[in-house]
mmCIF file with all atom_site columns, C-alpha atoms in Angstrom:
data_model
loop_
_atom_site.group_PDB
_atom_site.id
_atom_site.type_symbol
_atom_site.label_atom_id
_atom_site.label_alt_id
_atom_site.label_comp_id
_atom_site.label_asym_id
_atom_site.label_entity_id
_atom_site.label_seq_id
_atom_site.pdbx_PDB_ins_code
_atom_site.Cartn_x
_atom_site.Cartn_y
_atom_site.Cartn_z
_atom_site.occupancy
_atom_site.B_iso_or_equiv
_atom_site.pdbx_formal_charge
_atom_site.auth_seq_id
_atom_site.auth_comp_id
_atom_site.auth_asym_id
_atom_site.auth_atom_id
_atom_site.pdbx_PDB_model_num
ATOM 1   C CA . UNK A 1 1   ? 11.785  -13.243 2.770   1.00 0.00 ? 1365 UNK A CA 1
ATOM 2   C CA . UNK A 1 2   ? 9.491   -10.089 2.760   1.00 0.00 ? 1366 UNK A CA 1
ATOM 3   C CA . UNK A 1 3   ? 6.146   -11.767 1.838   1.00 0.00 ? 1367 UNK A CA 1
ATOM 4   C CA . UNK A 1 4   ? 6.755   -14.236 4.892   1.00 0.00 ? 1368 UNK A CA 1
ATOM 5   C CA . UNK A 1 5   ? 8.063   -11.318 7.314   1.00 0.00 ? 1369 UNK A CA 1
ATOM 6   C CA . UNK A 1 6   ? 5.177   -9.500  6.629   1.00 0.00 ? 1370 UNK A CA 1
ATOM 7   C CA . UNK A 1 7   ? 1.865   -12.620 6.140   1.00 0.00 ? 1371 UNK A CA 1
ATOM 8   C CA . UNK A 1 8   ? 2.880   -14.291 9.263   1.00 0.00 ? 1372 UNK A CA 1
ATOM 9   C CA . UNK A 1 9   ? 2.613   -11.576 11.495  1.00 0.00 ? 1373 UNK A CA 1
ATOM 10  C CA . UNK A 1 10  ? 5.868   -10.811 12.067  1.00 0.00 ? 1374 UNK A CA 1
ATOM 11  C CA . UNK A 1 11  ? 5.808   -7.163  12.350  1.00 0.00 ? 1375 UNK A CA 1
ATOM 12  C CA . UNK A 1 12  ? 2.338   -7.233  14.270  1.00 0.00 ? 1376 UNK A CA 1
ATOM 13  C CA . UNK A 1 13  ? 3.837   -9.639  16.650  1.00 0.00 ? 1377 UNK A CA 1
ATOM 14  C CA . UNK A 1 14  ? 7.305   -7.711  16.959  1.00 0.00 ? 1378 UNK A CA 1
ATOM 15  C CA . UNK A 1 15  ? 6.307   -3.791  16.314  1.00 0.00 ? 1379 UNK A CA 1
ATOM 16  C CA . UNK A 1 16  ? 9.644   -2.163  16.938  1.00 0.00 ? 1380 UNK A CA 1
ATOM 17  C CA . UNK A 1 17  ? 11.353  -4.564  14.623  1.00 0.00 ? 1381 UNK A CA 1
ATOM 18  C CA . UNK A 1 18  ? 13.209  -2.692  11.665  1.00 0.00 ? 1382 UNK A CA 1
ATOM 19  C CA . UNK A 1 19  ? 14.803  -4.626  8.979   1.00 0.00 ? 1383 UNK A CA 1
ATOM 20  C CA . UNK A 1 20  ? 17.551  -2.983  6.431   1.00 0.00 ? 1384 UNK A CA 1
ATOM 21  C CA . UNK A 1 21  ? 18.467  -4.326  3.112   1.00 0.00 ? 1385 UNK A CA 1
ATOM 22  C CA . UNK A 1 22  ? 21.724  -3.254  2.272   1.00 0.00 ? 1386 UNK A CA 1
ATOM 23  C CA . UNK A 1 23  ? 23.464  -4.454  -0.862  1.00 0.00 ? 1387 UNK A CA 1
ATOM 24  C CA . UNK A 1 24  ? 20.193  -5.809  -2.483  1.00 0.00 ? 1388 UNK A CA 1
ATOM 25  C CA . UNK A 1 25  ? 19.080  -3.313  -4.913  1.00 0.00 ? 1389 UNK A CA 1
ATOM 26  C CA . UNK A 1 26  ? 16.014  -1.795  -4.273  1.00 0.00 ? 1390 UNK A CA 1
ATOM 27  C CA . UNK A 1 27  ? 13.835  -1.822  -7.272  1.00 0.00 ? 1391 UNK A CA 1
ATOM 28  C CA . UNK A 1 28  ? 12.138  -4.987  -7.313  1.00 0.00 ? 1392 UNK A CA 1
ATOM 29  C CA . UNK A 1 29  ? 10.234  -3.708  -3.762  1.00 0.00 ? 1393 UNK A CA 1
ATOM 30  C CA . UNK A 1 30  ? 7.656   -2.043  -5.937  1.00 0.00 ? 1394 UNK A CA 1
ATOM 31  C CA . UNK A 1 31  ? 6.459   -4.618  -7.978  1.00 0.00 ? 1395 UNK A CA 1
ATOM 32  C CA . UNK A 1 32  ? 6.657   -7.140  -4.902  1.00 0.00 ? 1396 UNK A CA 1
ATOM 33  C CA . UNK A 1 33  ? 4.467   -4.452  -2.472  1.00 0.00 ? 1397 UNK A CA 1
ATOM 34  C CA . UNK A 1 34  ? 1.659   -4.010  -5.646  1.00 0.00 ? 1398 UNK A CA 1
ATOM 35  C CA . UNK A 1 35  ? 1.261   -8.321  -5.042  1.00 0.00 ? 1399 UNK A CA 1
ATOM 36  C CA . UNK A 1 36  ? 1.780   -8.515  -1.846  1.00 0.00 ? 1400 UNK A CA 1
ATOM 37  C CA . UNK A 1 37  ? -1.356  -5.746  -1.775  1.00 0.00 ? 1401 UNK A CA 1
ATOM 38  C CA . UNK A 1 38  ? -3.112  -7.411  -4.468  1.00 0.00 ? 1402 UNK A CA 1
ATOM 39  C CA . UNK A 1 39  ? -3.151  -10.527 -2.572  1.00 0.00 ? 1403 UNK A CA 1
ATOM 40  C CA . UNK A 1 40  ? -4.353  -9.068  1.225   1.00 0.00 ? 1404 UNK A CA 1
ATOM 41  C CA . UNK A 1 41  ? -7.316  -7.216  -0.984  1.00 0.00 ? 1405 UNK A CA 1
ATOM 42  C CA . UNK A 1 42  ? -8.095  -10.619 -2.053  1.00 0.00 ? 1406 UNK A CA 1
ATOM 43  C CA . UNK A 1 43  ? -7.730  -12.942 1.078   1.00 0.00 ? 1407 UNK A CA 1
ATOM 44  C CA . UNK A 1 44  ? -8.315  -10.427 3.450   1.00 0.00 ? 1408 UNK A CA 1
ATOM 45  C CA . UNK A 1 45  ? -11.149 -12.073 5.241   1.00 0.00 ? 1409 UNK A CA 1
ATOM 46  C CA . UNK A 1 46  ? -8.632  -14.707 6.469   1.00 0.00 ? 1410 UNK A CA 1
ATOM 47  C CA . UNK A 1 47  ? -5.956  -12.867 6.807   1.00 0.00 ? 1411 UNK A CA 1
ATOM 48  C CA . UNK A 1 48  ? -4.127  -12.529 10.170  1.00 0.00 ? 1412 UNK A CA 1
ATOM 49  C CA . UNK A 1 49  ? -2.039  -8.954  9.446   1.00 0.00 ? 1413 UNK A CA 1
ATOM 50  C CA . UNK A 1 50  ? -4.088  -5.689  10.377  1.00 0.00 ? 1414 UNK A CA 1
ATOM 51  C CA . UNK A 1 51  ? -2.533  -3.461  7.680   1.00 0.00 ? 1415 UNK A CA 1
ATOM 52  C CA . UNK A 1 52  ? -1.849  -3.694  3.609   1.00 0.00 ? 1416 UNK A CA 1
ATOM 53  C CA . UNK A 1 53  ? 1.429   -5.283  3.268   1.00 0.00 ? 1417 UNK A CA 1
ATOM 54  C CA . UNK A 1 54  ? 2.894   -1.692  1.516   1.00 0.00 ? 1418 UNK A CA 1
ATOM 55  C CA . UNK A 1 55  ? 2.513   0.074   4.829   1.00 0.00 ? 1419 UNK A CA 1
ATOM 56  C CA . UNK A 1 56  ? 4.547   -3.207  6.820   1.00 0.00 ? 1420 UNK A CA 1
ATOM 57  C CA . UNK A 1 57  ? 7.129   -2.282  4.670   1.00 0.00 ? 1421 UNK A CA 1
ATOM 58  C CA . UNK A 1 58  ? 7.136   1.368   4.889   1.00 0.00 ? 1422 UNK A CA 1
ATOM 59  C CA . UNK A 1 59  ? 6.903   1.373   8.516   1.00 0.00 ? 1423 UNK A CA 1
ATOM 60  C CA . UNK A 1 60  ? 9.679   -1.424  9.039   1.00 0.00 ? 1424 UNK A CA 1
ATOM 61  C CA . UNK A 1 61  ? 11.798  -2.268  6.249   1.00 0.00 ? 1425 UNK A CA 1
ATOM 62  C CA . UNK A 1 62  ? 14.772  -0.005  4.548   1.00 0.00 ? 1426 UNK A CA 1
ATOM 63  C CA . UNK A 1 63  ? 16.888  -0.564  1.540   1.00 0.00 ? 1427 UNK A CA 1
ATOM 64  C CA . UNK A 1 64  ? 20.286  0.913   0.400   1.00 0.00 ? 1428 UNK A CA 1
ATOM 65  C CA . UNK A 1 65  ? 20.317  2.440   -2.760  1.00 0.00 ? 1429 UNK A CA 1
ATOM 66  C CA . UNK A 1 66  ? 23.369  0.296   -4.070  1.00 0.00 ? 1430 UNK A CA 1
ATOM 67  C CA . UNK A 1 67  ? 23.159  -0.867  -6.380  1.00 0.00 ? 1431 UNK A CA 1
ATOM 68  C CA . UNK A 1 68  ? 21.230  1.414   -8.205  1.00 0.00 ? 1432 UNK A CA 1
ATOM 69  C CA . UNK A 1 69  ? 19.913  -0.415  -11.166 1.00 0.00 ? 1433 UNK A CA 1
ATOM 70  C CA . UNK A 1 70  ? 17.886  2.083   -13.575 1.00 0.00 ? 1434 UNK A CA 1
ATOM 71  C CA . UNK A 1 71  ? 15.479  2.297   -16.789 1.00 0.00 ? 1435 UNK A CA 1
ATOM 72  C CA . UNK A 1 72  ? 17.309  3.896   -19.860 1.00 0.00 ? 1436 UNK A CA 1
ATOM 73  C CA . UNK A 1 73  ? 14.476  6.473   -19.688 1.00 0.00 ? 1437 UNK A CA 1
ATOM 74  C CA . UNK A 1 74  ? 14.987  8.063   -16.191 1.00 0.00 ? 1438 UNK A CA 1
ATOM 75  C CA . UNK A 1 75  ? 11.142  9.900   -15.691 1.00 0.00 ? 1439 UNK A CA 1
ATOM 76  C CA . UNK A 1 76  ? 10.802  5.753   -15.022 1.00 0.00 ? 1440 UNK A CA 1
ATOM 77  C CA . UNK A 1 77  ? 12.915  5.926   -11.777 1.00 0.00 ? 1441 UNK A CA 1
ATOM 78  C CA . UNK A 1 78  ? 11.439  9.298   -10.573 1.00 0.00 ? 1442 UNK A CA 1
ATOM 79  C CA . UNK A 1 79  ? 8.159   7.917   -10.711 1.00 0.00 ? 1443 UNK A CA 1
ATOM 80  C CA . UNK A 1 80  ? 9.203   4.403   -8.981  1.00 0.00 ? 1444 UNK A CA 1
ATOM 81  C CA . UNK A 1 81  ? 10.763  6.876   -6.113  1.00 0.00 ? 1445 UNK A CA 1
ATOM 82  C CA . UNK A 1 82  ? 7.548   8.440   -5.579  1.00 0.00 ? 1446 UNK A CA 1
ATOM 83  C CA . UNK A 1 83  ? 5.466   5.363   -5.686  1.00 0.00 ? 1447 UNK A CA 1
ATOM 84  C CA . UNK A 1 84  ? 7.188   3.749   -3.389  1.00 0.00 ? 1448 UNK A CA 1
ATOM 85  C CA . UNK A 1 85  ? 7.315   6.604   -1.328  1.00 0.00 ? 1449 UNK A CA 1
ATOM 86  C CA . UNK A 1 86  ? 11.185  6.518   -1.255  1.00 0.00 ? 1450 UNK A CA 1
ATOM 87  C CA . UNK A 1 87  ? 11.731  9.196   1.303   1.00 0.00 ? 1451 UNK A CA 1
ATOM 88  C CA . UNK A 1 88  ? 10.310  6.792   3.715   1.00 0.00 ? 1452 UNK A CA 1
ATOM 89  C CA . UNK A 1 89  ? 12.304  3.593   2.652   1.00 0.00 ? 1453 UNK A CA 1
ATOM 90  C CA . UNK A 1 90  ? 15.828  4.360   1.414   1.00 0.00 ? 1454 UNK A CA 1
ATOM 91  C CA . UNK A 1 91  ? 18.692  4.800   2.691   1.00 0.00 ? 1455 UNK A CA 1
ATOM 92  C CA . UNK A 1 92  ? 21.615  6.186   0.857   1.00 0.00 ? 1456 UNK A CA 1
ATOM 93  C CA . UNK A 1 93  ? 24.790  4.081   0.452   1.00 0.00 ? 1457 UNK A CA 1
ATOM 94  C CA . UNK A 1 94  ? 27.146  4.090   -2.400  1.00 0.00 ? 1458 UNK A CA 1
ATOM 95  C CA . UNK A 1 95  ? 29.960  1.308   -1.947  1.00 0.00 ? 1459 UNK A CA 1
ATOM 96  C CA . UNK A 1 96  ? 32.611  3.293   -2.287  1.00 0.00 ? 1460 UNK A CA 1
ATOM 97  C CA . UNK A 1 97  ? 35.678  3.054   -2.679  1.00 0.00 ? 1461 UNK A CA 1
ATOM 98  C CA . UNK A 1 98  ? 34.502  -0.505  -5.283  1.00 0.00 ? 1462 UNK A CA 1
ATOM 99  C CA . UNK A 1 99  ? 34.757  0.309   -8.597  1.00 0.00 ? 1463 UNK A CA 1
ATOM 100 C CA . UNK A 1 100 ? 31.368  -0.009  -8.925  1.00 0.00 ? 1464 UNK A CA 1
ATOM 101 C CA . UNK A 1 101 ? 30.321  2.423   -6.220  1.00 0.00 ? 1465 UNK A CA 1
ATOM 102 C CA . UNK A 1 102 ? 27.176  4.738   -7.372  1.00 0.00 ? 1466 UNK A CA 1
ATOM 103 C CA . UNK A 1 103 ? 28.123  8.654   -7.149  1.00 0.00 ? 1467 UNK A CA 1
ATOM 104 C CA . UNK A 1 104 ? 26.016  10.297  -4.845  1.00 0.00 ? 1468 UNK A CA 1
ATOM 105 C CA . UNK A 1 105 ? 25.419  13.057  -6.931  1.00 0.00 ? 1469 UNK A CA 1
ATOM 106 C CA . UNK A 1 106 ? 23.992  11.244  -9.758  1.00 0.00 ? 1470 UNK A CA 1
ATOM 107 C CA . UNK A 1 107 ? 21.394  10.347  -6.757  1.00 0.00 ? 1471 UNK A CA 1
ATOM 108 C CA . UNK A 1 108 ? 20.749  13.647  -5.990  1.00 0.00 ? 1472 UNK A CA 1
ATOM 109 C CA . UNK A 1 109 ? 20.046  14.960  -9.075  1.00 0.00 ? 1473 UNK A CA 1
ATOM 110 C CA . UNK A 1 110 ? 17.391  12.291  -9.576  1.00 0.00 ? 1474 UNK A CA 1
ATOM 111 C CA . UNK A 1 111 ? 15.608  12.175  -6.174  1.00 0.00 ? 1475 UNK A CA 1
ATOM 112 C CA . UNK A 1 112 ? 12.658  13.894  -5.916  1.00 0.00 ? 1476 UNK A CA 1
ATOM 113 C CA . UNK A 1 113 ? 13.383  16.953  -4.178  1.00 0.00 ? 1477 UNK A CA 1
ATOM 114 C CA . UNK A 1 114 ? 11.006  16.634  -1.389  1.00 0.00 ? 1478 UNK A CA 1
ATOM 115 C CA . UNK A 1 115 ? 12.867  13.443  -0.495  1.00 0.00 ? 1479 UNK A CA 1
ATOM 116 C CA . UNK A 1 116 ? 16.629  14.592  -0.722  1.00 0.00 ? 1480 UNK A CA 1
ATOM 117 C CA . UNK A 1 117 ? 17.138  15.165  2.533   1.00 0.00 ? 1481 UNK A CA 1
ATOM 118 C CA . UNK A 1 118 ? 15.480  12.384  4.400   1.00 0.00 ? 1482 UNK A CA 1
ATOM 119 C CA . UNK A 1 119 ? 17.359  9.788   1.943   1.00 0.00 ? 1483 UNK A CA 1
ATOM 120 C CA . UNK A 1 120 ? 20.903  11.069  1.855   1.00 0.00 ? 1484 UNK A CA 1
ATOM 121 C CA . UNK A 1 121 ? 20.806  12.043  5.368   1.00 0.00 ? 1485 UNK A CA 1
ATOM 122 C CA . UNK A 1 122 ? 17.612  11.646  7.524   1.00 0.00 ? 1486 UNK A CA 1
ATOM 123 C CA . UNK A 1 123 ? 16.946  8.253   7.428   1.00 0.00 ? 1487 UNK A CA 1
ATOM 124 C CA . UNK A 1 124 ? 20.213  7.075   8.283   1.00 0.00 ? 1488 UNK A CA 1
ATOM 125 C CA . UNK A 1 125 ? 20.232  8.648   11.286  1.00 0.00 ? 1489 UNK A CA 1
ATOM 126 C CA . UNK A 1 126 ? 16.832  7.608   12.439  1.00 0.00 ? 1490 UNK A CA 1
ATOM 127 C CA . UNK A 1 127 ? 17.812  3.931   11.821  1.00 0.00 ? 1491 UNK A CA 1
ATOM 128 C CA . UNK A 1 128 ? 20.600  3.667   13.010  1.00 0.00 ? 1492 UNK A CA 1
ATOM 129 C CA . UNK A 1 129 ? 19.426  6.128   16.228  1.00 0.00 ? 1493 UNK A CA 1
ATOM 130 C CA . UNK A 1 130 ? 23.133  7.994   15.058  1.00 0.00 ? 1494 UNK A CA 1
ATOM 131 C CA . UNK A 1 131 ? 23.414  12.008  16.351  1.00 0.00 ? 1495 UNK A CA 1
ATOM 132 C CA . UNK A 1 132 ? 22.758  14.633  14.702  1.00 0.00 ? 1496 UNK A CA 1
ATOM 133 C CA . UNK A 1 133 ? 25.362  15.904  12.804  1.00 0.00 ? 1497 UNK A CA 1
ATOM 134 C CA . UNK A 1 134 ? 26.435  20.317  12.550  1.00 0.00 ? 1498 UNK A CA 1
ATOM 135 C CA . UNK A 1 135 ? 24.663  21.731  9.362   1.00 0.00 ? 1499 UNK A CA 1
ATOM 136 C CA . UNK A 1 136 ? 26.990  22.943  7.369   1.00 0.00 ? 1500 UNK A CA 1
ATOM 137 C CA . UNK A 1 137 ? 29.062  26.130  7.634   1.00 0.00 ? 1501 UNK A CA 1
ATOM 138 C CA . UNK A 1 138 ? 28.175  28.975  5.320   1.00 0.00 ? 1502 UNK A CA 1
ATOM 139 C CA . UNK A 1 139 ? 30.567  28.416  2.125   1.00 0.00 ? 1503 UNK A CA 1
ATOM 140 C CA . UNK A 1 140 ? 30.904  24.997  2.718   1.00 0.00 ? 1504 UNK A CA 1
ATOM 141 C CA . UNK A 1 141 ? 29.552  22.504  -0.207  1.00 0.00 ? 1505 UNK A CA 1
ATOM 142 C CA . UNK A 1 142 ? 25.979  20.508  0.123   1.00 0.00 ? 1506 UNK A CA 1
ATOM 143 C CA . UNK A 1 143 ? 25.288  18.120  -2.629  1.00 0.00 ? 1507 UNK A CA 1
ATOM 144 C CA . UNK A 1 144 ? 21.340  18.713  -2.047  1.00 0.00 ? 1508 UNK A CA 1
#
């Protein structure tokens, strides 16, 4: 429950606490962080968190990109990835080998640029504190 996680204090209490949502779609975070901001601006006053409720979940909260559930007009998802400041939140998965994996180059081609890297590669390893992996050999394919 992201509204409780983030109105009872949870991350102010716990700061190194990271959450990721895998599996869960991430589209509906949006919507959910313009109300949950909506609703500080309004109660503030009495409020015990210290920051807007977007930035909780920037700082501390992750989401898979599969499934990747899209408008028929795709300018929509560009600008939901750069609202939500995706490079910051998302973290690339596809489900493969399910039938209903997402390609990864679909992905790609619809990031913005300027957040390629940190979703299809970055942010996975910062999460998940993995190594750094060798860059690729001259010749070899990138998908970004």
């Amino acid at each position: 429950q992201v509204m409780s996680l983030i109105f009872d204090g949870v991350f102010d209490r716990y700061p190194t606490l990271r959450i990721v949502f895998v599996e869960h779609a991430f589209n509906w975070i949006l919507p959910l962080m313009w109300r949950m901001d909506a609703i500080y601006e309004a109660r503030k006053s009495w409020m015990d968190i210290k920051r807007k409720p977007s930035e909780y979940v920037k700082d501390h909260i992750k989401f898979t990109t599969q499934p990747l559930d899209y408008p028929e007009d795709k300018t929509e998802l560009l600008r939901a990835f750069e609202w939500m400041e995706c490079e910051k939140i998302l973290l690339f998965s596809s489900d493969y080998p399910h039938w209903t994996y997402d390609d990864p180059r679909w992905l790609v081609k619809h990031l913005p640029e300027h957040a390629r890297e940190a979703v299809m590669f970055r942010n996975g390893l910062e999460t998940y504190k993995l190594p750094a992996t060798v860059p690729a050999l001259e010749g070899q394919m990138r998908v970004f």
